[in-house]
Tab-separated table of C-alpha atoms in Angstrom:
chain	number	residue	atom	x	y	z
A	1	MET	CA	0.000	0.000	0.000
A	2	LEU	CA	1.058	3.587	-0.536
A	3	GLY	CA	2.622	5.038	2.583
A	4	PHE	CA	1.516	8.454	3.791
A	5	ASP	CA	2.343	10.566	6.784
A	6	ALA	CA	1.173	13.921	8.093
A	7	GLN	CA	4.741	15.254	8.176
A	8	ASP	CA	4.902	15.551	4.381
A	9	ASP	CA	3.525	18.428	2.377
A	10	ILE	CA	1.786	16.714	-0.517
A	11	GLU	CA	-1.905	16.147	0.013
A	12	ILE	CA	-4.476	14.104	-1.871
A	13	PRO	CA	-7.962	13.026	-0.787
A	14	PRO	CA	-8.096	9.667	1.012
A	15	ASP	CA	-10.430	8.134	-1.570
A	16	VAL	CA	-7.914	8.921	-4.329
A	17	ALA	CA	-5.056	7.476	-2.266
A	18	LEU	CA	-7.097	4.329	-1.612
A	19	GLU	CA	-7.940	3.899	-5.303
A	20	ILE	CA	-4.279	4.305	-6.314
A	21	SER	CA	-3.225	1.810	-3.641
A	22	LYS	CA	-5.734	-0.738	-4.919
A	23	ARG	CA	-4.453	-0.420	-8.455
A	24	ILE	CA	-0.859	-0.787	-7.300
A	25	GLU	CA	-1.714	-3.949	-5.368
A	26	THR	CA	-3.526	-5.343	-8.399
A	27	PHE	CA	-0.474	-4.761	-10.592
A	28	VAL	CA	1.975	-6.248	-8.088
A	29	THR	CA	-0.223	-9.281	-7.393
A	30	SER	CA	-0.826	-9.945	-11.086
A	31	GLN	CA	2.884	-9.691	-11.804
A	32	LYS	CA	3.914	-12.038	-9.011
A	33	ARG	CA	1.278	-14.591	-10.030
A	34	GLY	CA	2.239	-14.398	-13.690
A	35	LYS	CA	-1.135	-13.112	-14.836
A	36	LEU	CA	0.179	-10.212	-16.884
A	37	GLY	CA	0.157	-11.185	-20.526
A	38	VAL	CA	-2.051	-14.240	-20.062
A	39	GLY	CA	-3.983	-14.873	-23.264
A	40	THR	CA	-1.713	-12.672	-25.390
A	41	THR	CA	0.910	-14.100	-27.731
A	42	LYS	CA	2.109	-11.055	-29.655
A	43	GLU	CA	3.936	-9.227	-26.876
A	44	SER	CA	6.414	-10.341	-24.248
A	45	LEU	CA	5.857	-10.284	-20.520
A	46	SER	CA	8.076	-7.213	-20.136
A	47	THR	CA	6.090	-5.318	-22.784
A	48	ASN	CA	2.775	-6.234	-21.165
A	49	ALA	CA	4.087	-5.156	-17.770
A	50	ALA	CA	5.266	-1.826	-19.206
A	51	VAL	CA	1.895	-1.208	-20.883
A	52	GLU	CA	-0.011	-1.993	-17.688
A	53	MET	CA	2.271	0.333	-15.769
A	54	ILE	CA	1.708	3.134	-18.276
A	55	ASN	CA	-2.054	2.610	-17.987
A	56	LEU	CA	-1.714	2.923	-14.224
A	57	MET	CA	0.250	6.160	-14.569
A	58	SER	CA	-2.393	7.529	-16.933
A	59	SER	CA	-5.146	6.731	-14.441
A	60	ILE	CA	-3.177	8.488	-11.690
A	61	VAL	CA	-3.007	11.667	-13.760
A	62	HIS	CA	-6.760	11.440	-14.351
A	63	LEU	CA	-7.578	10.794	-10.676
A	64	PHE	CA	-5.314	13.601	-9.503
A	65	HIS	CA	-6.871	16.016	-12.000
A	66	GLU	CA	-10.372	15.146	-10.835
A	67	ALA	CA	-9.360	15.583	-7.193
A	68	GLU	CA	-7.890	19.034	-7.861
A	69	GLU	CA	-11.105	20.109	-9.601
A	70	ARG	CA	-13.233	19.531	-6.504
A	71	PRO	CA	-14.639	22.562	-4.649
A	72	THR	CA	-13.062	21.273	-1.422
A	73	SER	CA	-9.656	20.561	-2.957
A	74	TYR	CA	-6.410	21.915	-1.606
A	75	THR	CA	-6.060	24.030	-4.757
A	76	THR	CA	-9.329	25.783	-3.977
A	77	GLN	CA	-8.171	26.484	-0.416
A	78	LEU	CA	-4.918	28.041	-1.638
A	79	LEU	CA	-6.686	30.249	-4.165
A	80	ARG	CA	-9.188	31.421	-1.567
A	81	GLU	CA	-6.286	32.234	0.750
A	82	ASN	CA	-4.916	34.590	-1.933
A	83	PHE	CA	-1.906	32.477	-2.880
A	84	PRO	CA	-0.592	33.449	-6.323
A	85	ALA	CA	-2.083	31.421	-9.155
A	86	GLU	CA	1.436	30.817	-10.462
A	87	PHE	CA	2.410	29.165	-7.188
A	88	VAL	CA	-0.788	27.081	-7.049
A	89	ALA	CA	-0.298	25.800	-10.589
A	90	SER	CA	3.323	24.947	-9.841
A	91	ARG	CA	2.242	23.084	-6.738
A	92	GLN	CA	-0.124	20.900	-8.806
A	93	VAL	CA	2.630	19.887	-11.222
A	94	GLU	CA	5.080	19.268	-8.398
A	95	CYS	CA	2.612	17.120	-6.479
A	96	LEU	CA	1.778	15.108	-9.595
A	97	LEU	CA	5.469	14.452	-10.280
A	98	LYS	CA	6.002	13.247	-6.731
A	99	LEU	CA	2.893	11.080	-6.845
A	100	ILE	CA	4.066	9.380	-10.048
A	101	ALA	CA	7.572	8.887	-8.645
A	102	ARG	CA	6.236	7.369	-5.427
A	103	THR	CA	3.912	5.066	-7.358
A	104	GLY	CA	6.822	3.884	-9.498
A	105	ASP	CA	8.798	3.047	-6.363
A	106	ASP	CA	5.903	1.029	-4.967
A	107	LEU	CA	5.543	-0.934	-8.199
A	108	LEU	CA	9.102	-2.217	-7.771
A	109	ARG	CA	7.732	-4.546	-5.087
A	110	SER	CA	6.725	-6.828	-7.944
A	111	GLN	CA	10.442	-7.748	-8.166
A	112	PHE	CA	10.248	-7.932	-11.938
A	113	GLY	CA	12.361	-5.980	-14.398
A	114	VAL	CA	13.487	-3.385	-11.868
A	115	LEU	CA	15.379	-1.284	-14.398
A	116	LEU	CA	12.568	-1.656	-16.944
A	117	LEU	CA	9.910	-0.380	-14.530
A	118	MET	CA	12.218	2.440	-13.421
A	119	ASN	CA	12.649	3.399	-17.077
A	120	VAL	CA	8.868	3.561	-17.519
A	121	THR	CA	8.523	5.792	-14.455
A	122	ARG	CA	11.249	8.147	-15.625
A	123	ARG	CA	9.847	8.339	-19.137
A	124	VAL	CA	6.413	9.272	-17.749
A	125	LEU	CA	8.013	11.895	-15.505
A	126	ALA	CA	9.847	13.312	-18.525
A	127	ILE	CA	6.546	13.442	-20.448
A	128	VAL	CA	4.885	15.344	-17.608
A	129	ARG	CA	7.770	17.816	-17.498
A	130	GLU	CA	7.543	18.309	-21.266
A	131	ALA	CA	3.808	18.951	-20.934
A	132	ALA	CA	4.517	21.552	-18.243
A	133	ALA	CA	7.114	23.242	-20.430
A	134	SER	CA	4.741	23.436	-23.400
A	135	THR	CA	1.780	24.867	-21.471
A	136	LYS	CA	3.383	27.747	-19.615
A	137	ALA	CA	1.306	30.864	-19.061
A	138	THR	CA	1.994	34.367	-17.826
A	139	PRO	CA	1.057	35.368	-14.255
A	140	SER	CA	-1.688	37.668	-15.530
A	141	GLU	CA	-3.245	34.857	-17.550
A	142	LEU	CA	-3.101	32.535	-14.558
A	143	GLU	CA	-4.695	35.123	-12.275
A	144	LYS	CA	-7.498	35.701	-14.779
A	145	ARG	CA	-8.133	31.989	-15.102
A	146	ALA	CA	-8.047	31.560	-11.309
A	147	MET	CA	-10.676	34.269	-10.932
A	148	GLU	CA	-12.906	32.568	-13.491
A	149	TRP	CA	-12.362	29.192	-11.861
A	150	LEU	CA	-13.329	30.513	-8.410
A	151	ASN	CA	-16.418	32.128	-9.891
A	152	GLU	CA	-17.421	28.779	-11.357
A	153	LYS	CA	-16.899	26.983	-8.049
A	154	GLU	CA	-18.850	29.608	-6.155
A	155	GLN	CA	-21.690	29.336	-8.641
A	156	GLU	CA	-21.689	25.556	-8.193
A	157	ASP	CA	-21.840	25.984	-4.410
A	158	SER	CA	-24.775	28.358	-4.754
A	159	GLU	CA	-26.667	25.969	-7.019
A	160	GLU	CA	-26.044	23.015	-4.708
A	161	SER	CA	-27.225	24.952	-1.655
A	162	GLY	CA	-30.374	26.066	-3.492
A	163	ARG	CA	-29.822	29.713	-2.600
A	164	GLU	CA	-29.264	32.720	-4.787
A	165	PRO	CA	-26.328	34.944	-3.825
A	166	SER	CA	-27.516	38.043	-2.035
A	167	PRO	CA	-25.889	41.392	-2.932
A	168	SER	CA	-26.595	42.709	0.561
A	169	SER	CA	-24.077	40.336	2.036
A	170	ALA	CA	-21.274	42.341	0.427
A	171	THR	CA	-21.293	44.874	3.266
A	172	SER	CA	-18.969	42.715	5.345
A	173	PRO	CA	-15.516	41.933	3.922
A	174	ALA	CA	-15.180	38.413	2.533
A	175	PRO	CA	-12.248	36.728	0.805
A	176	PHE	CA	-12.033	37.549	-2.915
A	177	GLY	CA	-15.476	39.153	-3.043
A	178	LEU	CA	-17.368	36.134	-1.746
A	179	THR	CA	-20.936	37.195	-1.008
A	180	ARG	CA	-21.276	34.866	1.933
A	181	ALA	CA	-20.144	35.369	5.469
A	182	PRO	CA	-16.766	33.847	6.405
A	183	SER	CA	-18.503	31.425	8.742
A	184	ALA	CA	-20.494	30.035	5.812
A	185	LEU	CA	-17.405	29.193	3.773
A	186	PRO	CA	-16.459	25.532	3.568
A	187	LYS	CA	-13.326	25.083	5.665
A	188	PRO	CA	-12.625	21.361	5.839
A	189	GLU	CA	-9.915	20.251	8.189
A	190	ARG	CA	-6.910	19.352	6.035
A	191	ARG	CA	-5.917	16.370	8.151
A	192	CYS	CA	-9.357	14.850	7.674
A	193	MET	CA	-9.598	15.427	3.948
A	194	SER	CA	-6.123	14.311	2.951
A	195	VAL	CA	-3.352	11.820	3.472
A	196	LYS	CA	0.309	12.497	2.874
A	197	PHE	CA	3.481	10.829	1.632
A	198	THR	CA	6.188	9.510	3.929
A	199	ASP	CA	9.362	9.924	1.842
A	200	GLU	CA	10.837	13.032	3.476
A	201	ALA	CA	14.100	12.818	1.550
A	202	VAL	CA	12.368	13.222	-1.799
A	203	LEU	CA	9.243	15.283	-1.197
A	204	HIS	CA	9.676	18.991	-0.422
A	205	GLY	CA	6.115	20.231	-0.432
A	206	VAL	CA	4.261	23.458	-0.410
A	207	ARG	CA	5.678	24.964	2.759
A	208	SER	CA	9.274	24.753	1.615
A	209	ALA	CA	8.322	26.324	-1.724
A	210	SER	CA	6.326	29.177	-0.248
A	211	GLY	CA	8.448	29.777	2.825
A	212	LEU	CA	5.347	30.222	4.996
A	213	PRO	CA	3.292	27.925	7.224
A	214	LEU	CA	-0.008	27.497	5.422
A	215	ARG	CA	-2.034	27.260	8.623
A	216	ASP	CA	-0.979	30.740	9.773
A	217	ARG	CA	-4.393	32.328	9.165
A	218	GLY	CA	-3.479	35.491	11.090
A	219	SER	CA	-0.515	36.410	8.930
A	220	PRO	CA	-0.718	39.915	7.452
A	221	LEU	CA	0.572	38.449	4.210
A	222	LEU	CA	-2.753	36.632	3.704
A	223	LYS	CA	-5.022	39.658	3.661
A	224	ARG	CA	-8.337	39.416	1.843
A	225	ALA	CA	-9.483	41.650	-0.955
A	226	PRO	CA	-12.705	43.642	-0.476
A	227	SER	CA	-15.771	42.271	-2.162
A	228	VAL	CA	-17.228	43.895	-5.240
A	229	VAL	CA	-20.652	42.896	-6.538
A	230	VAL	CA	-21.890	43.657	-10.031
A	231	PRO	CA	-25.704	43.830	-10.225
A	232	GLY	CA	-27.088	40.622	-11.685
A	233	GLN	CA	-23.704	38.894	-11.569
A	234	GLN	CA	-21.506	37.409	-8.855
A	235	GLU	CA	-17.813	37.931	-9.269
A	236	LEU	CA	-14.828	36.731	-7.271
A	237	ARG	CA	-12.033	39.268	-7.345
A	238	ARG	CA	-8.404	38.235	-7.033
A	239	ILE	CA	-5.418	40.441	-6.526
A	240	PRO	CA	-1.816	39.314	-7.066
A	241	SER	CA	-0.136	38.523	-3.783
A	242	ARG	CA	2.784	40.703	-2.768
A	243	ARG	CA	4.177	38.199	-0.305
A	244	SER	CA	7.949	38.195	0.054
A	245	THR	CA	9.077	34.610	-0.314
A	246	SER	CA	12.362	32.968	0.519
A	247	VAL	CA	12.625	31.118	-2.771
A	248	ASP	CA	16.133	31.250	-4.140
A	249	ASP	CA	17.077	31.258	-7.791
A	250	GLY	CA	17.507	27.475	-7.912
A	251	ASP	CA	14.006	26.817	-6.596
A	252	ALA	CA	12.492	29.502	-8.820
A	253	ALA	CA	13.746	27.623	-11.874
A	254	GLU	CA	11.653	24.628	-10.772
A	255	LEU	CA	8.353	26.534	-10.821
A	256	PHE	CA	5.756	25.313	-13.310
A	257	PRO	CA	3.444	28.245	-14.160
A	258	VAL	CA	1.177	26.151	-16.368
A	259	HIS	CA	-2.317	26.500	-17.711
A	260	THR	CA	-3.675	23.549	-15.762
A	261	GLU	CA	-6.387	22.410	-18.194
A	262	LYS	CA	-3.975	22.399	-21.130
A	263	PHE	CA	-1.283	20.812	-18.974
A	264	TYR	CA	-3.389	17.779	-18.083
A	265	GLU	CA	-4.497	17.409	-21.697
A	266	GLU	CA	-0.896	17.466	-22.941
A	267	ALA	CA	0.248	15.067	-20.227
A	268	GLN	CA	-2.482	12.548	-21.055
A	269	LYS	CA	-1.780	12.895	-24.761
A	270	GLY	CA	1.936	12.291	-24.223
A	271	ILE	CA	1.312	9.244	-22.044
A	272	ASP	CA	-1.107	7.794	-24.614
A	273	GLU	CA	1.481	8.249	-27.367
A	274	PHE	CA	4.109	6.606	-25.166
A	275	ARG	CA	1.805	3.613	-24.584
A	276	ASP	CA	1.205	3.235	-28.324
A	277	GLU	CA	4.948	3.393	-28.888
A	278	VAL	CA	5.646	0.672	-26.321
A	279	GLU	CA	2.942	-1.604	-27.721
A	280	GLY	CA	4.529	-1.457	-31.181
A	281	MET	CA	8.204	-1.562	-30.235
A	282	THR	CA	8.785	-5.266	-30.834
A	283	GLU	CA	6.836	-5.228	-34.084
A	284	GLU	CA	8.800	-2.234	-35.362
A	285	LEU	CA	12.071	-3.929	-34.387
A	286	CYS	CA	11.154	-7.068	-36.317
A	287	ARG	CA	10.275	-5.057	-39.434
A	288	ARG	CA	13.944	-4.129	-39.708
A	289	ALA	CA	15.119	-7.751	-39.685
A	290	ARG	CA	15.052	-8.111	-43.478
A	291	ARG	CA	17.588	-5.333	-44.073
A	292	GLN	CA	19.787	-6.298	-41.104
A	293	LEU	CA	20.125	-9.992	-41.965
A	294	HIS	CA	21.219	-11.303	-45.356
A	295	PRO	CA	20.529	-14.589	-47.166
A	296	SER	CA	24.147	-15.707	-46.863
A	297	ASP	CA	24.310	-15.157	-43.092
A	298	THR	CA	24.948	-17.878	-40.572
A	299	VAL	CA	23.520	-16.483	-37.347
A	300	LEU	CA	24.438	-17.802	-33.914
A	301	THR	CA	22.216	-17.074	-30.926
A	302	ILE	CA	21.997	-18.370	-27.384
A	303	GLY	CA	18.810	-19.400	-25.604
A	304	CYS	CA	15.442	-18.075	-26.650
A	305	THR	CA	13.729	-14.896	-25.614
A	306	HIS	CA	10.574	-13.382	-27.018
A	307	THR	CA	12.601	-10.725	-28.833
A	308	THR	CA	14.996	-13.113	-30.600
A	309	LEU	CA	12.157	-15.495	-31.451
A	310	SER	CA	10.045	-12.734	-33.024
A	311	TYR	CA	13.053	-11.252	-34.809
A	312	LEU	CA	14.246	-14.496	-36.412
A	313	VAL	CA	10.732	-15.687	-37.248
A	314	GLN	CA	9.961	-12.368	-38.950
A	315	ALA	CA	13.151	-12.634	-41.018
A	316	ALA	CA	12.196	-16.175	-42.036
A	317	GLU	CA	8.652	-15.148	-42.971
A	318	GLU	CA	10.016	-12.433	-45.262
A	319	GLY	CA	11.981	-15.039	-47.203
A	320	VAL	CA	15.500	-14.574	-45.865
A	321	PRO	CA	17.149	-18.046	-46.191
A	322	LEU	CA	19.245	-18.152	-43.047
A	323	HIS	CA	21.320	-20.761	-41.314
A	324	VAL	CA	20.684	-20.440	-37.575
A	325	ILE	CA	22.755	-22.067	-34.835
A	326	ILE	CA	21.043	-22.019	-31.439
A	327	LEU	CA	22.963	-22.655	-28.230
A	328	GLU	CA	20.870	-24.188	-25.470
A	329	GLY	CA	21.555	-21.429	-22.956
A	330	SER	CA	21.560	-23.622	-19.858
A	331	PRO	CA	20.183	-23.573	-17.232
A	332	SER	CA	17.271	-21.925	-19.056
A	333	ALA	CA	14.406	-24.125	-20.147
A	334	ILE	CA	15.289	-26.156	-23.245
A	335	GLU	CA	11.612	-26.191	-24.264
A	336	ALA	CA	11.796	-22.570	-25.455
A	337	VAL	CA	14.833	-23.340	-27.622
A	338	GLU	CA	13.098	-26.344	-29.161
A	339	ALA	CA	10.008	-24.227	-29.873
A	340	LEU	CA	12.143	-21.608	-31.668
A	341	ALA	CA	13.887	-24.289	-33.711
A	342	ALA	CA	10.542	-25.840	-34.682
A	343	GLN	CA	9.084	-22.519	-35.827
A	344	LEU	CA	12.155	-21.749	-37.928
A	345	ARG	CA	12.196	-25.191	-39.533
A	346	GLN	CA	8.551	-24.758	-40.511
A	347	ARG	CA	9.666	-21.691	-42.479
A	348	GLN	CA	12.392	-23.541	-44.372
A	349	VAL	CA	15.267	-22.290	-42.216
A	350	THR	CA	18.232	-24.549	-41.483
A	351	VAL	CA	18.572	-24.839	-37.712
A	352	ASP	CA	21.162	-26.571	-35.517
A	353	VAL	CA	20.737	-26.828	-31.738
A	354	LEU	CA	24.031	-27.255	-29.894
A	355	PRO	CA	25.215	-27.176	-26.266
A	356	ASP	CA	26.786	-23.994	-24.940
A	357	SER	CA	30.262	-25.541	-24.901
A	358	ASP	CA	30.335	-25.567	-28.726
A	359	ALA	CA	30.268	-21.768	-28.995
A	360	PHE	CA	34.010	-21.412	-29.649
A	361	VAL	CA	34.072	-24.358	-32.066
A	362	VAL	CA	31.328	-23.163	-34.415
A	363	MET	CA	32.046	-19.438	-34.162
A	364	SER	CA	34.434	-19.547	-37.125
A	365	LEU	CA	31.521	-20.695	-39.315
A	366	CYS	CA	29.245	-17.806	-38.316
A	367	THR	CA	28.897	-14.385	-39.906
A	368	LYS	CA	26.807	-12.725	-37.167
A	369	VAL	CA	25.950	-13.245	-33.520
A	370	LEU	CA	22.481	-12.236	-32.322
A	371	VAL	CA	21.737	-11.905	-28.602
A	372	SER	CA	19.072	-10.168	-26.539
A	373	ALA	CA	19.448	-7.805	-23.588
A	374	GLU	CA	17.587	-7.527	-20.338
A	375	SER	CA	18.818	-3.956	-19.842
A	376	VAL	CA	21.050	-1.652	-21.861
A	377	LEU	CA	23.229	0.550	-19.664
A	378	ALA	CA	24.248	4.135	-20.323
A	379	ASN	CA	27.906	3.295	-21.018
A	380	GLY	CA	26.931	1.021	-23.921
A	381	GLY	CA	27.203	-2.229	-21.994
A	382	MET	CA	24.289	-4.481	-21.205
A	383	LEU	CA	22.869	-6.929	-18.724
A	384	ALA	CA	22.066	-10.134	-20.615
A	385	PRO	CA	21.077	-13.731	-19.775
A	386	VAL	CA	23.954	-15.829	-18.499
A	387	GLY	CA	26.112	-17.183	-21.316
A	388	ALA	CA	25.941	-14.054	-23.463
A	389	HIS	CA	29.337	-12.817	-22.278
A	390	MET	CA	30.984	-16.098	-23.296
A	391	VAL	CA	29.454	-15.891	-26.776
A	392	CYS	CA	30.499	-12.244	-27.192
A	393	VAL	CA	34.094	-13.024	-26.202
A	394	ALA	CA	34.243	-15.847	-28.747
A	395	ALA	CA	32.750	-13.573	-31.399
A	396	ARG	CA	35.385	-10.931	-30.759
A	397	HIS	CA	38.152	-13.527	-31.068
A	398	PHE	CA	36.934	-14.506	-34.551
A	399	ALA	CA	36.013	-10.898	-35.527
A	400	VAL	CA	32.326	-11.775	-35.841
A	401	PRO	CA	30.026	-8.778	-35.271
A	402	CYS	CA	27.792	-9.136	-32.223
A	403	LEU	CA	24.307	-7.668	-32.721
A	404	VAL	CA	21.897	-7.010	-29.842
A	405	ALA	CA	18.172	-7.037	-30.594
A	406	THR	CA	16.406	-4.875	-28.047
A	407	THR	CA	13.930	-2.022	-27.634
A	408	THR	CA	14.649	1.534	-26.606
A	409	LEU	CA	12.542	1.058	-23.473
A	410	LYS	CA	15.330	-1.110	-22.031
A	411	MET	CA	17.910	1.662	-22.298
A	412	SER	CA	18.541	2.784	-18.743
A	413	PRO	CA	20.335	5.858	-17.280
A	414	TYR	CA	22.597	3.617	-15.178
A	415	TYR	CA	26.119	2.327	-15.698
A	416	PRO	CA	28.126	-0.248	-13.704
A	417	SER	CA	30.590	0.962	-11.101
A	418	ASP	CA	32.967	-1.982	-11.639
A	419	LYS	CA	33.584	-4.908	-13.968
A	420	LEU	CA	31.570	-7.262	-11.784
A	421	CYS	CA	28.581	-4.896	-11.874
A	422	THR	CA	28.034	-5.025	-8.117
A	423	ARG	CA	26.607	-1.513	-8.128
A	424	LEU	CA	24.809	0.613	-10.691
A	425	VAL	CA	25.358	4.372	-10.816
A	426	ARG	CA	22.789	6.762	-12.270
A	427	ILE	CA	24.185	9.386	-14.606
A	428	ALA	CA	23.537	12.874	-13.308
A	429	ARG	CA	25.140	16.276	-13.566
A	430	SER	CA	25.254	16.428	-9.784
A	431	GLY	CA	24.654	13.972	-6.987
A	432	ALA	CA	24.933	10.661	-8.870
A	433	GLN	CA	23.062	7.914	-7.045
A	434	GLU	CA	24.202	4.318	-6.605
A	435	ILE	CA	22.083	1.230	-6.102
A	436	PRO	CA	23.364	-2.249	-5.181
A	437	TRP	CA	22.942	-4.767	-7.940
A	438	SER	CA	23.248	-8.532	-8.067
A	439	THR	CA	23.317	-10.786	-11.111
A	440	PHE	CA	22.788	-13.918	-9.022
A	441	GLY	CA	19.567	-15.807	-8.408
A	442	GLY	CA	18.480	-18.714	-6.271
A	443	PRO	CA	20.528	-21.950	-6.522
A	444	GLU	CA	17.435	-24.116	-7.114
A	445	ARG	CA	17.918	-24.129	-10.890
A	446	VAL	CA	21.479	-25.502	-10.728
A	447	LEU	CA	21.245	-27.459	-7.468
A	448	PRO	CA	17.768	-28.925	-6.897
A	449	GLN	CA	16.527	-29.339	-3.348
A	450	PRO	CA	16.900	-33.144	-3.046
A	451	TYR	CA	20.592	-32.927	-3.864
A	452	GLY	CA	21.151	-29.910	-1.673
A	453	VAL	CA	19.899	-31.535	1.529
A	454	SER	CA	21.802	-34.796	0.967
A	455	VAL	CA	25.263	-33.287	0.562
A	456	PRO	CA	27.288	-33.706	3.794
A	457	ASP	CA	29.208	-30.542	4.593
A	458	GLY	CA	31.235	-31.887	7.512
A	459	GLY	CA	30.099	-29.060	9.745
A	460	ARG	CA	31.169	-26.432	7.218
A	461	SER	CA	28.835	-24.372	5.059
A	462	PHE	CA	29.278	-23.979	1.304
A	463	THR	CA	28.043	-21.393	-1.200
A	464	VAL	CA	26.313	-22.136	-4.485
A	465	HIS	CA	26.631	-19.397	-7.138
A	466	ALA	CA	23.751	-19.338	-9.614
A	467	PRO	CA	24.106	-16.346	-11.968
A	468	VAL	CA	21.014	-15.518	-14.009
A	469	THR	CA	22.326	-12.415	-15.769
A	470	GLU	CA	25.786	-11.109	-16.516
A	471	TYR	CA	27.338	-7.854	-17.585
A	472	VAL	CA	28.674	-7.572	-21.130
A	473	PRO	CA	31.030	-4.585	-21.645
A	474	PRO	CA	30.499	-2.262	-24.630
A	475	GLU	CA	33.733	-3.232	-26.382
A	476	LEU	CA	32.259	-6.680	-27.113
A	477	ILE	CA	29.153	-5.276	-28.836
A	478	ALA	CA	29.113	-4.079	-32.445
A	479	LEU	CA	25.588	-2.712	-32.833
A	480	TYR	CA	22.268	-2.385	-31.040
A	481	LEU	CA	19.261	-3.160	-33.239
A	482	THR	CA	16.273	-1.232	-31.897
A	483	ASN	CA	12.774	-0.205	-32.915
A	484	GLU	CA	13.996	3.290	-33.860
A	485	THR	CA	17.355	2.807	-35.531
A	486	GLU	CA	20.727	1.139	-35.088
A	487	PHE	CA	22.886	2.418	-32.230
A	488	THR	CA	26.559	1.936	-31.563
A	489	PRO	CA	27.451	1.466	-27.881
A	490	SER	CA	28.841	5.004	-27.711
A	491	GLN	CA	25.475	6.472	-28.802
A	492	ILE	CA	23.460	4.988	-25.938
A	493	HIS	CA	24.555	7.763	-23.582
A	494	HIS	CA	23.179	10.443	-25.922
A	495	PHE	CA	19.861	8.632	-26.298
A	496	VAL	CA	19.478	8.352	-22.528
A	497	ARG	CA	20.260	12.051	-22.068
A	498	ALA	CA	17.634	12.979	-24.638
A	499	ASN	CA	14.819	10.838	-23.213
A	500	TYR	CA	15.249	11.097	-19.444
A	501	SER	CA	15.177	14.236	-17.340
A	502	ASP	CA	18.183	14.814	-15.104
A	503	ALA	CA	15.808	16.043	-12.383
A	504	ASP	CA	14.260	12.559	-12.142
């Protein structure tokens, strides 16, 4: 469940927090039980997980937008307290960014494709930031829109209460020209209407941005404007606040003075386009197979992933007469390799299935090596299924180009801190972050339980190493084949810089 605490400064209604928590639990449970992708054969499990995650992010933007449109929302309270419209709009964008980031962190509990899910979160955050940059408005425009918005909310309150606004009530000062007495204004207790995040190291909140405690109702900086009533029309007047804030130049650069309606439209549009892109990534990658493989090629691959299967099958369907050598890729399931070989043979492709130990022997007969990647790192290296490093070393010895079939979604803004890839470092202009990383899994696949319990250790413990992925350095890779274009290892860094925001 999403964690919230009253010490943080981001606030959302409890029903919205509960709905987001339910959707997160549904995603995590479905992923752990292997239900994502059930009944679909076109896309891989990683693609289905990414699409479901993008759908969840899209629903969060929609839920947050609806919550901010309520008459009792925190945005309405800030506008009625004469906070600048520019600050209120920036607060909405900032809160949405933090909500998406926190949701992405919670989705990592599924323990599947950690870097892949982090890439999805960062791409969505970058889309939201791009939407904020494209929908900026001037302070005067924001103040005018805030006045209109408050008028609409006041009119809705009057219609719901069944009373017509009375011009005589304007004799007593009311905030922003409200024609009701201050005691009649809805003042919900913020602790009751909202729940808050717990990550203090990441979330900064409204108070730090404004430099003032928001509950200080007696502050002279929160003075109300006198009410003005036009006959036959109710109008809420706003005046720009002249509060002196303690925002420095660095924080001022992070303000998002956006036109909120256009901002949410652009954000949803960008997320929808991103989802369509992810759904067609594998198909677009396979369309390029015909021009990347030639009839005279002898292609060597190891194991069988959804990407390599789709790529080779597409090349065979387009009439490229290949000779494919498949290494078993132990300890992975041999059934997947046999299924790939059967599909290729049905399409008149010559296929040989060999054990992994024959990689060096047959490499001299090959013209290309094709492998898949679990994650592509910013330095041009990759994390691949175990055995890929051995094949790449043999290919380099015989000067055989090693091609990596992958999608751009797997390109991550992390690089290994050492040759063993025990830690991953995020590229950043300042304050690079490190996360521990392990390429080892459980020993059950290489040492089944019956054998493990029957081995006498003589009172001494022993360690079983069962690597599931391994790091392949960039110097062993010739080219990355992606859904957009072909990348050399040195170009991955530029792609990552262009698609991920340094602030995320």
